[in-house]
Tab-separated table of C-alpha atoms and ligand atoms in Angstrom:
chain	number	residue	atom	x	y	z
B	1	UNK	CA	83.262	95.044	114.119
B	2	UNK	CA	84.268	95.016	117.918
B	3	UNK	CA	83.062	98.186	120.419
B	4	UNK	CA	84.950	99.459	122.484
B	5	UNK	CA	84.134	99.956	126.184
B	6	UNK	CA	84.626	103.617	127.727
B	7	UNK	CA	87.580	103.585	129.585
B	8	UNK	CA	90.752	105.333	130.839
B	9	UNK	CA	93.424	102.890	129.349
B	10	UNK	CA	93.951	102.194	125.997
B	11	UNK	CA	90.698	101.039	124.548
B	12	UNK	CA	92.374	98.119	122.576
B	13	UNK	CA	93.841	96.755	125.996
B	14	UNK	CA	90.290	95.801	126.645
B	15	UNK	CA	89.020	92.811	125.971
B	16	UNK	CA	86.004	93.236	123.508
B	17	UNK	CA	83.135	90.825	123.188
B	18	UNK	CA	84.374	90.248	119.337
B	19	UNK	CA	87.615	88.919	120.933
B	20	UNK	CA	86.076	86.724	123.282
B	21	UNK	CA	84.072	85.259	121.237
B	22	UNK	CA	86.961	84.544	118.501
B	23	UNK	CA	88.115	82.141	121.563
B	24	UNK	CA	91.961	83.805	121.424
B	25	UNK	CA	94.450	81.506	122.860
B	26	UNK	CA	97.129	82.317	124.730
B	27	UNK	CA	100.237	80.514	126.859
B	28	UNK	CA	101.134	82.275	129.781
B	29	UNK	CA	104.786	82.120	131.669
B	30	UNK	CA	106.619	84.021	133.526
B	31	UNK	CA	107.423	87.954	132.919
B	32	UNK	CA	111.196	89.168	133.385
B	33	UNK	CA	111.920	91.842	135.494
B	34	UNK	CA	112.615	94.137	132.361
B	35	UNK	CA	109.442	94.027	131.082
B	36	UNK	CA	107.093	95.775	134.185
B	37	UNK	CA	103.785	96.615	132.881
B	38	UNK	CA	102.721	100.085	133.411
B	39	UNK	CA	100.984	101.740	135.741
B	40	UNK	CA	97.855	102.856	133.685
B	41	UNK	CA	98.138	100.162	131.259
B	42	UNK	CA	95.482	98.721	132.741
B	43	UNK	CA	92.271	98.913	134.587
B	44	UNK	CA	93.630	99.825	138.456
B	45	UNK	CA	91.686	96.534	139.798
B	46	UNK	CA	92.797	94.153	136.976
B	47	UNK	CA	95.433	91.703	138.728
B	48	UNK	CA	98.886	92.222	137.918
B	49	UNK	CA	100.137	89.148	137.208
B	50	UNK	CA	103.249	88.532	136.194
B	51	UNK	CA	103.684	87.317	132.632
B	52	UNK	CA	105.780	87.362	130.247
B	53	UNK	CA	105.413	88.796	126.379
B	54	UNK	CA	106.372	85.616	124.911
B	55	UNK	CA	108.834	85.955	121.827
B	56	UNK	CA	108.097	82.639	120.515
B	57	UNK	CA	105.483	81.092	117.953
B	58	UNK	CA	102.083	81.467	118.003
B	59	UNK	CA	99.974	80.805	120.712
B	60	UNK	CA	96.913	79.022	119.191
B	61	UNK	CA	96.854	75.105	120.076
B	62	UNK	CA	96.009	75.908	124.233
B	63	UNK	CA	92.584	75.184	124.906
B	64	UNK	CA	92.470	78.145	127.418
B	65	UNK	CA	90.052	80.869	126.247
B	66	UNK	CA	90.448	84.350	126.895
B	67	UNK	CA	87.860	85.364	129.292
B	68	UNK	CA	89.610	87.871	132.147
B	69	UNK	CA	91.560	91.021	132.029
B	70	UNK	CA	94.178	89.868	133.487
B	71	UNK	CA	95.090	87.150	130.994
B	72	UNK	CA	94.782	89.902	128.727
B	73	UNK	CA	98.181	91.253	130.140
B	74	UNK	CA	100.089	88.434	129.080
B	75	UNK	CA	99.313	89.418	125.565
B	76	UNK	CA	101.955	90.585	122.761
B	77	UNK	CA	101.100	94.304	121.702
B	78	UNK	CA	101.790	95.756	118.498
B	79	UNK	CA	101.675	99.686	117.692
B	80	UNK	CA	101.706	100.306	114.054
B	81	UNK	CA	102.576	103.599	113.444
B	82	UNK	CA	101.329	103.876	110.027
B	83	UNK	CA	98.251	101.147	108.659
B	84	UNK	CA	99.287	101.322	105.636
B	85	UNK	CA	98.771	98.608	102.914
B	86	UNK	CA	101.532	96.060	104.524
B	87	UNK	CA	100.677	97.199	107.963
B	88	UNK	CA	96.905	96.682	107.880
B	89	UNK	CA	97.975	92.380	106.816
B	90	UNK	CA	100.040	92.262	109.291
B	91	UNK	CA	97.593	93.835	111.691
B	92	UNK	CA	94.869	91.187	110.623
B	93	UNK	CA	97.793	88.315	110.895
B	94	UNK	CA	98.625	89.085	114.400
B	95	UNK	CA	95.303	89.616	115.234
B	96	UNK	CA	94.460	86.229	114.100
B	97	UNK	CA	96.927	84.862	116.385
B	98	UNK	CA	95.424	86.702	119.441
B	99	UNK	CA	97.230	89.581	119.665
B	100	UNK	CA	96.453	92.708	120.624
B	101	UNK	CA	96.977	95.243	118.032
B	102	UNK	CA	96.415	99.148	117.765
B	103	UNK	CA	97.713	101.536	114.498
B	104	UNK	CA	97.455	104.820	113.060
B	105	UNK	CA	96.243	107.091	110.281
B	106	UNK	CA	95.684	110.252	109.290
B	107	UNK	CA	92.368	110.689	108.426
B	108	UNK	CA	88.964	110.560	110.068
B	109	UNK	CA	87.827	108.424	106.986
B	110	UNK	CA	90.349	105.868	106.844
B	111	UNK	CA	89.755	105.287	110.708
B	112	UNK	CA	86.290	104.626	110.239
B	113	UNK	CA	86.892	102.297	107.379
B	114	UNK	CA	89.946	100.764	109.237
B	115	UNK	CA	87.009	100.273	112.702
B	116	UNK	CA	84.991	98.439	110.707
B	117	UNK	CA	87.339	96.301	109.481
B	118	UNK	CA	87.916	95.758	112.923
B	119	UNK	CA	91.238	97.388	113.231
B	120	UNK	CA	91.818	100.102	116.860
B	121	UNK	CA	92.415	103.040	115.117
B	122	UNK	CA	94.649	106.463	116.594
B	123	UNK	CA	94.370	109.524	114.294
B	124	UNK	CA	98.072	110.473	114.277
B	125	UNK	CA	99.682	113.467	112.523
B	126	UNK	CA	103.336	112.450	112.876
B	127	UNK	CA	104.212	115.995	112.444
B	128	UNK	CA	102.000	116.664	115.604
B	129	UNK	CA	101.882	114.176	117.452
B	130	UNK	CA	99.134	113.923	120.394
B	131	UNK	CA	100.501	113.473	123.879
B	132	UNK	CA	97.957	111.097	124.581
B	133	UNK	CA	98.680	108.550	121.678
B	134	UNK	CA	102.449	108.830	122.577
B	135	UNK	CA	101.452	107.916	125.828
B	136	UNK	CA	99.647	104.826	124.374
B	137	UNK	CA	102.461	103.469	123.306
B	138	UNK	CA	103.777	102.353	126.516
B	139	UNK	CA	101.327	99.575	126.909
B	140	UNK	CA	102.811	97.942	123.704
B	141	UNK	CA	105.768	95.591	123.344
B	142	UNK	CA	106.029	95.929	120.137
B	143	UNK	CA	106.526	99.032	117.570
B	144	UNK	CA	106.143	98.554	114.043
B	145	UNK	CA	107.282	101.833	112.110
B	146	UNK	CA	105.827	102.509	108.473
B	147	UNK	CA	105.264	106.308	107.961
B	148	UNK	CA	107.949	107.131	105.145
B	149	UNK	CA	110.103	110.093	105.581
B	150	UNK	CA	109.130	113.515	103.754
B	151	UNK	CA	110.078	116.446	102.118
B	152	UNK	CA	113.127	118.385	103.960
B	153	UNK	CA	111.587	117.423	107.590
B	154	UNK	CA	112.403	113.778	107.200
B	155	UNK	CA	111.275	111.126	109.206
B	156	UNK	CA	108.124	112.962	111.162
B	157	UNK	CA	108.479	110.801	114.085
B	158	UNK	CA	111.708	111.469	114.574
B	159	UNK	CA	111.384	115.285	114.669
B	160	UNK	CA	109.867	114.537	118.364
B	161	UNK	CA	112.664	112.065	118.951
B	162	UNK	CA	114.117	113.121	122.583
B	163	UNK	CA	109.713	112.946	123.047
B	164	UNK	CA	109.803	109.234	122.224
B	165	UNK	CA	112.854	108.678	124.274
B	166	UNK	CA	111.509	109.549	126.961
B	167	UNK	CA	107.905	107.550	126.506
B	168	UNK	CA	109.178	104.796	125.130
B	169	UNK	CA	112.074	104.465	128.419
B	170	UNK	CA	109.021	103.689	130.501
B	171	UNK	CA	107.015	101.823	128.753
B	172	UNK	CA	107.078	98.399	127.602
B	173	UNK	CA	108.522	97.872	124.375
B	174	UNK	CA	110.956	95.290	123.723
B	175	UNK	CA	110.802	95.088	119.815
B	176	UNK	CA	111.262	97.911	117.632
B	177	UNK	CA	110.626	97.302	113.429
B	178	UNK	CA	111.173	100.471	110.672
B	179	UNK	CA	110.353	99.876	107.319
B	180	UNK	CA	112.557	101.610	105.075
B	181	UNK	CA	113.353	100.340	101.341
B	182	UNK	CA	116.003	99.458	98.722
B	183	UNK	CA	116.363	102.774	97.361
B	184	UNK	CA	119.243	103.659	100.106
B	185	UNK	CA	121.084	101.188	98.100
B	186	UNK	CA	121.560	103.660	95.051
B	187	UNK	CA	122.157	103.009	91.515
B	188	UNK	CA	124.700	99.694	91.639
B	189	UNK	CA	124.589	98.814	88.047
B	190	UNK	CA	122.798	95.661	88.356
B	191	UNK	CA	125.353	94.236	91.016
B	192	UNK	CA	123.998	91.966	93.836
B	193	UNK	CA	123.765	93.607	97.060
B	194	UNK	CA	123.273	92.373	100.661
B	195	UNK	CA	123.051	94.497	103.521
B	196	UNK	CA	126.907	95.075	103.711
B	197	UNK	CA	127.013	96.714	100.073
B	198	UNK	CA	127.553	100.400	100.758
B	199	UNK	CA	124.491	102.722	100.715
B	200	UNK	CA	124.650	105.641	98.222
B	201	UNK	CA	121.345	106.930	97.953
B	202	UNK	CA	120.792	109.146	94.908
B	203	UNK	CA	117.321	110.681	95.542
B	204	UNK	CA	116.249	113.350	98.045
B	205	UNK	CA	113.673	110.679	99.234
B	206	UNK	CA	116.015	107.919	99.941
B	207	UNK	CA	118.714	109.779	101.799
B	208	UNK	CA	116.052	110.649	104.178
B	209	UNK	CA	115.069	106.766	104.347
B	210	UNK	CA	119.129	106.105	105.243
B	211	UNK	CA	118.516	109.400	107.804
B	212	UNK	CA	115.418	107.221	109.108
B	213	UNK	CA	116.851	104.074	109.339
B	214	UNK	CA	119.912	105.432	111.865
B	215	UNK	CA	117.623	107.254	113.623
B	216	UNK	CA	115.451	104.378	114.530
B	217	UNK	CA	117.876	102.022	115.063
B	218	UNK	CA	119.938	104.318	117.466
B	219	UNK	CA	116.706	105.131	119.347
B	220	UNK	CA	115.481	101.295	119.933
B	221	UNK	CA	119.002	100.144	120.443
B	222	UNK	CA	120.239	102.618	122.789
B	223	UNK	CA	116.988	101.865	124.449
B	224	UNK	CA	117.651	97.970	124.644
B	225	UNK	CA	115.175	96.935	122.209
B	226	UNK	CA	115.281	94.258	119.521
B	227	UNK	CA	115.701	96.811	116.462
B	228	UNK	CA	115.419	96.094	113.295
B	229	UNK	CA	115.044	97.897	109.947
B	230	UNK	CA	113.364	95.755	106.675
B	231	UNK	CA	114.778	97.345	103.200
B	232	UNK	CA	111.595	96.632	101.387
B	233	UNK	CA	111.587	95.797	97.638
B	234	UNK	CA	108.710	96.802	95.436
B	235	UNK	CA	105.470	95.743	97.682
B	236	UNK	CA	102.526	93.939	95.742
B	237	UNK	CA	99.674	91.763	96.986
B	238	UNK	CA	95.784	91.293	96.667
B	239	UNK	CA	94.682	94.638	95.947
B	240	UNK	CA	97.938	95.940	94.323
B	241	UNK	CA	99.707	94.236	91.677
B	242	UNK	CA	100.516	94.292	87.810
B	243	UNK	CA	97.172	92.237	87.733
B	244	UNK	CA	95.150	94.761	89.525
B	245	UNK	CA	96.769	97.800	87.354
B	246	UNK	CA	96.010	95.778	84.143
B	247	UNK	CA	92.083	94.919	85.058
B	248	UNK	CA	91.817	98.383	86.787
B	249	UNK	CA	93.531	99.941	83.509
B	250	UNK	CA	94.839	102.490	85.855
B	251	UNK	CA	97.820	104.673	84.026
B	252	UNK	CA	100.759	104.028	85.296
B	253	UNK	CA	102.416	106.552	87.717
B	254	UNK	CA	105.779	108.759	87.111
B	255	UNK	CA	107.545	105.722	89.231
B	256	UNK	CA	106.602	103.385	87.431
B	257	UNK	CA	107.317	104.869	83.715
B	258	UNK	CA	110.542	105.695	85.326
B	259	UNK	CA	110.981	101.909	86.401
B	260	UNK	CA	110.899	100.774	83.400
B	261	UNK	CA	113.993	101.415	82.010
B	262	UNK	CA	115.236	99.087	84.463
B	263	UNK	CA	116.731	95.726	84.188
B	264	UNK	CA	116.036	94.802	87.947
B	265	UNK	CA	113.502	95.416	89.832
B	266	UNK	CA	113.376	93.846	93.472
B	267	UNK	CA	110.036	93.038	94.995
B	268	UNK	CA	108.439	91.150	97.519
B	269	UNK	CA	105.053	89.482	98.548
B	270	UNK	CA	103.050	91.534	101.254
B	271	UNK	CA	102.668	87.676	102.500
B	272	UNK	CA	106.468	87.396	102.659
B	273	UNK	CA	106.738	90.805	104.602
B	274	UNK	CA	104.508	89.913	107.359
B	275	UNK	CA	106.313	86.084	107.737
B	276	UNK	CA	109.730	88.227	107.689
B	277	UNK	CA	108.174	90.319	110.532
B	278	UNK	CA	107.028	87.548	112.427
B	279	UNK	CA	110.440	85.521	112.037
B	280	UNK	CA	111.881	88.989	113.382
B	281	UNK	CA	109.673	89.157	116.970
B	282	UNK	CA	110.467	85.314	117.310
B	283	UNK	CA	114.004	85.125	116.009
B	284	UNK	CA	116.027	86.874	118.378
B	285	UNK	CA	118.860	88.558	116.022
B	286	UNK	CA	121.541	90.759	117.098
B	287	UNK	CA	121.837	91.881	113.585
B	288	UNK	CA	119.662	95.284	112.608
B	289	UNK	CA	119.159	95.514	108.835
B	290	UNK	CA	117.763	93.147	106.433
B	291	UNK	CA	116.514	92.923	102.827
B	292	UNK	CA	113.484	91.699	102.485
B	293	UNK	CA	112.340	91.281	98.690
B	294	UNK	CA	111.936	87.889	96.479
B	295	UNK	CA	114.620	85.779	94.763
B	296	UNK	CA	113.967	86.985	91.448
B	297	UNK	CA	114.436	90.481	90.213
B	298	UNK	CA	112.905	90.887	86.862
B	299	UNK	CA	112.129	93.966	85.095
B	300	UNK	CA	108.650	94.982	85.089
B	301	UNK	CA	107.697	94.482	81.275
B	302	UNK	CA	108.586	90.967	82.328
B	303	UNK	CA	106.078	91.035	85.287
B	304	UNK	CA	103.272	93.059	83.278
B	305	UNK	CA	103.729	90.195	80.168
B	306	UNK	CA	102.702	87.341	82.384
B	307	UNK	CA	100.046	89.086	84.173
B	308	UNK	CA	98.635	89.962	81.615
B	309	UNK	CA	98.632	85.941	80.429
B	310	UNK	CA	97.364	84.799	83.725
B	311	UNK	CA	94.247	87.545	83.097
B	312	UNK	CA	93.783	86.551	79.821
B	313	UNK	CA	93.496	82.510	80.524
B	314	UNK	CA	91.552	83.244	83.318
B	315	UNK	CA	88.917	85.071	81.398
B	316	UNK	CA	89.418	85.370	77.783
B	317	UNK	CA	88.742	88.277	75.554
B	318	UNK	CA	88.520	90.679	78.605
B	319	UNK	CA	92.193	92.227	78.307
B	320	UNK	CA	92.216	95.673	76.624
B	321	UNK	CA	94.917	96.884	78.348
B	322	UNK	CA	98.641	96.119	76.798
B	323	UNK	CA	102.001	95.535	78.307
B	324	UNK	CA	103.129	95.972	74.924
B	325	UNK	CA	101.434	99.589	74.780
B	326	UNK	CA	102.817	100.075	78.347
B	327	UNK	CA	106.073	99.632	77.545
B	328	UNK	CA	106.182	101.240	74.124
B	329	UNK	CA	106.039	104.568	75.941
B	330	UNK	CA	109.183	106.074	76.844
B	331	UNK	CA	110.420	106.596	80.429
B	332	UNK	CA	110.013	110.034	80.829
B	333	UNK	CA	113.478	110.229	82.819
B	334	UNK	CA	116.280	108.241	83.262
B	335	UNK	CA	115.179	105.912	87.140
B	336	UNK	CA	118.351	106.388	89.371
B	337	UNK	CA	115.824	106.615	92.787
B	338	UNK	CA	116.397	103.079	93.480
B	339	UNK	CA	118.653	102.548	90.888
B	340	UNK	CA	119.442	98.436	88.712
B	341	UNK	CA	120.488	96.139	91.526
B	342	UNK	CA	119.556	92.863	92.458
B	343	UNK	CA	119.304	92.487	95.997
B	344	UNK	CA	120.626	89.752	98.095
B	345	UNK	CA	118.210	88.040	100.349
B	346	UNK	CA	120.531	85.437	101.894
B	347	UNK	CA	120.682	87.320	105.423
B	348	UNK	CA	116.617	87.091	105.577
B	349	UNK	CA	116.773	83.008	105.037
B	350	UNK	CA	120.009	82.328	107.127
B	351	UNK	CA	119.346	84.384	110.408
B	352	UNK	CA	115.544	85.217	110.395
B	353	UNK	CA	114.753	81.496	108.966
B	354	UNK	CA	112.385	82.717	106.562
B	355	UNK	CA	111.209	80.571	103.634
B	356	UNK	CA	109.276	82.595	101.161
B	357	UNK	CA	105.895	81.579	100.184
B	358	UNK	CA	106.442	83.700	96.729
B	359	UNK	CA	110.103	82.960	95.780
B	360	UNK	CA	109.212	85.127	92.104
B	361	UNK	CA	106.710	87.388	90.830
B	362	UNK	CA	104.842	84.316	89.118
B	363	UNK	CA	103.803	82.130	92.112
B	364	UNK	CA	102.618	85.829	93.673
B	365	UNK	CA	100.569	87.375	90.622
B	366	UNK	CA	99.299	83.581	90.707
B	367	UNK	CA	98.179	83.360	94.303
B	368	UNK	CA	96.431	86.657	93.707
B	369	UNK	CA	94.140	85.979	90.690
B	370	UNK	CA	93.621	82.683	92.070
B	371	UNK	CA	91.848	84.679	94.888
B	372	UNK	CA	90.207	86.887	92.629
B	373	UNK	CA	86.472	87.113	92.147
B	374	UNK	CA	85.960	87.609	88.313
B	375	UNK	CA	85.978	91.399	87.823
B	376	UNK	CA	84.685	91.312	83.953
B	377	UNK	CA	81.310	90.275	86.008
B	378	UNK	CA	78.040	92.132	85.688
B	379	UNK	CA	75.897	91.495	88.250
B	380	UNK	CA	71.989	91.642	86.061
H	401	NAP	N1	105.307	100.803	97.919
H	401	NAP	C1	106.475	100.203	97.787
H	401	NAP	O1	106.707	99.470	96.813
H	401	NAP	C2	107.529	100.383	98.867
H	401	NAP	C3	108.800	99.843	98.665
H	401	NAP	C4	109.733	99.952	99.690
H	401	NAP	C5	109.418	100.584	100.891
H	401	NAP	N2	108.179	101.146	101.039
H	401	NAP	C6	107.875	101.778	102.344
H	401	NAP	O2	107.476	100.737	103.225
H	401	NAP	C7	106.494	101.236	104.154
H	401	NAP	C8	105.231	100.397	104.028
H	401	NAP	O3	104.755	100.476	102.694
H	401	NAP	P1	103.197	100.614	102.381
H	401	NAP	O4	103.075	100.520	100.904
H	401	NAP	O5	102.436	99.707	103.254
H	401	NAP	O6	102.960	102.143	102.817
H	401	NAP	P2	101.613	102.987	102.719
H	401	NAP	O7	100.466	102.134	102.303
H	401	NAP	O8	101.904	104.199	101.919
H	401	NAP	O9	101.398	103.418	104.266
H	401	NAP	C9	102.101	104.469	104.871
H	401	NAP	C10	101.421	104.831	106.169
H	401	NAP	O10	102.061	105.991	106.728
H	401	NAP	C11	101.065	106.916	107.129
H	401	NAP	N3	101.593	108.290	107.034
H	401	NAP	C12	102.160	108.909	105.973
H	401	NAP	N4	102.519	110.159	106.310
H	401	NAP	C13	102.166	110.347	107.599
H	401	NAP	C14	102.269	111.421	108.521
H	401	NAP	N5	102.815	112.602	108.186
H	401	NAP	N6	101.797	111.258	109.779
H	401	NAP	C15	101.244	110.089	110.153
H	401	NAP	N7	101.125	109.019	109.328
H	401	NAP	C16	101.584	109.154	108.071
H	401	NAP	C17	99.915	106.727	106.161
H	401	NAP	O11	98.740	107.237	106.756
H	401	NAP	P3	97.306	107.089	106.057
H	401	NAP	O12	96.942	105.652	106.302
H	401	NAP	O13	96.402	108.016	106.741
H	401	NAP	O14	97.506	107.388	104.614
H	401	NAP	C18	99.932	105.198	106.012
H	401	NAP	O15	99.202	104.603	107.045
H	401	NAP	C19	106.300	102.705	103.806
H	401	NAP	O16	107.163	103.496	104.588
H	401	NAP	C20	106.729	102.775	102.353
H	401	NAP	O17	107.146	104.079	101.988
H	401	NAP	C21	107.235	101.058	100.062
């Protein structure tokens, strides 16, 4: 995992031995007037070139190495407010692709684990939020939002809202993401819905994520930024998926009893998320909201059945757990959170370009036991 050098800028502005070493390439060009780095960005004797934050494709086939600070400037830089399970792919995506990339958490123990995955790491209490990481944020471009709203406060980062105005006005964002979900779409009785279907959130939970969603996209687009805001569908990937419940045999959460009375569930690859994100920084869209999920909502016995087949061909006789016990169990209360729709896609392939790598549930749960190391295995 990279060290980071004592300094007074933003320690993830720096370049690290780790990233010179992983030979980072970059294309440089010219930076637009709008986009003035900051004073305190950077080191005071680093050259302030101008370059610009380019918005398009990766930046991998130069042969040009990064080796000074001020080719460092010319990088894309992405805040995460929230490393959550998307946020910390994405993180290692971008990263991969040279740029520079800083998030949050809550805890002292997830930012240790999150440093040694190699991840820069601000503790962040979005309820209290610490001058100096606010202050952070104006050496980014970009500003991907994933802290969910809560209880009767709402969104927490938007409780210090004029706060972020006012940072984020002289900084150097130019991209602004919020991940919301589905949910504000209501109960629709199993209607298709795209983005124009009208929101009528049931749950506490998801009128704050409608809240959220207007507040962020007032903020970044009263600011000038290219906002967006991703309705999520059910998130799975390595690490969290109908296969990993079944092999962990973990009981099944409130939600998820709840979910399945339903006929439609919408989900989507963490894989399909982070191309969706990256077709949003490159694809400049005047639209703000899109769905993000799959092209085929299934219910969730569905899902569970053929996981449960993919573990058991994989490695036979291992499968105590059941779908069939699963699903025998009553849903303790009728689901209206997110409600039976099927939600419409189309917007994410038209505008943003996006063609999904898991189109259904079954090439996804395949992908991820595919990767999987065999977890019936007893090491002597
Ligand atoms: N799970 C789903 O199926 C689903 C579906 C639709 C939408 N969504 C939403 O999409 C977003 C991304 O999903 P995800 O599954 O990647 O989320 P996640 O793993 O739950 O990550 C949420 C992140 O927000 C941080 N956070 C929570 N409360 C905070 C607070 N008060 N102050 C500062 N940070 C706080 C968490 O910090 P720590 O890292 O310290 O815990 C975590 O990093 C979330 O907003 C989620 O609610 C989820």
């Amino acid at each position: 995992m990279p060290s980071f050098p004592a300094t007074k800028t933003d320690p993830a502005l720096q370049i690290t031995p780790d990233m010179s070493q992983s030979a980072m390439e970059i294309y440089q060009v010219k930076i637009p007037a709008r986009f003035p780095l900051q004073a305190g960005c950077f080191p005071s004797n680093s050259k302030k070139t101008s370059t610009f934050l380019p918005r398009v494709a990766a930046f991998s086939t130069s042969s040009h190495s990064l080796t000074d600070k001020s080719e460092s400037e010319s990088q894309n830089r992405m805040f995460i407010l929230g490393m959550g399970f998307v946020c910390q792919f994405f993180a290692q995506s971008l990263q991969k692709e040279g740029w520079v990339v800083t998030g949050t958490c809550t805890s002292k123990t997830k930012k240790k684990h999150l440093e040694e995955k190699g991840f820069h790491v601000h503790l962040l209490d979005a309820n209290q939020p610490e001058l100096s990481t606010l202050n952070a944020l104006k050496c980014y471009t970009h500003l991907l939002v994933s802290i969910p709203p809560v209880g009767c406060a709402g969104d927490p980062m938007l409780q210090h809202e004029e706060l972020l105005r006012s940072t984020l006005l002289d900084g150097n964002l130019q991209w602004l993401c919020y991940l919301s979900s589905t949910s504000v779409y209501g109960h629709c009785d199993g209607a298709w819905v795209d983005e124009d279907y009208p929101t009528s959130p049931t749950s506490e939970l998801a009128k704050l994520r409608l809240d959220a969603e207007e507040g962020w996209l007032n903020l970044g687009q009263s600011l000038g930024f290219s906002t967006q805001v991703f309705r999520l569908g059910g998130i799975y990937g390595p690490g969290r998926s109908a296969v990993d419940t079944i092999i962990k045999q973990e009981p099944q959460s409130e939600g998820q009893k709840m979910r399945k009375s339903r006929q439609y569930t919408s989900r989507v690859h963490v894989e399909d998320i982070c191309q969706a994100l990256k077709a949003s920084i490159y694809t400049p869209s005047s639209r703000g909201i899109y769905n993000i999920v799959d092209d085929d909502p299934a219910p969730r016995e569905e899902v569970f059945t053929y996981a449960e087949d993919l573990i058991k061909k994989k490695w036979p006789g291992h499968t105590k757990w059941s779908s069939n016990s699963a699903s025998a169990a009553s849903p303790t209360k009728k689901d209206n959170s997110r409600g039976d729709k099927r939600v419409s896609n189309m917007r994410m392939k038209r505008e943003l370009g996006v063609r999904l790598l898991h189109p259904s549930y079954r090439s996804g749960l395949l992908s991820i036991i595919d990767q999987m190391e065999n977890p019936f295995h007893c090491s002597p």
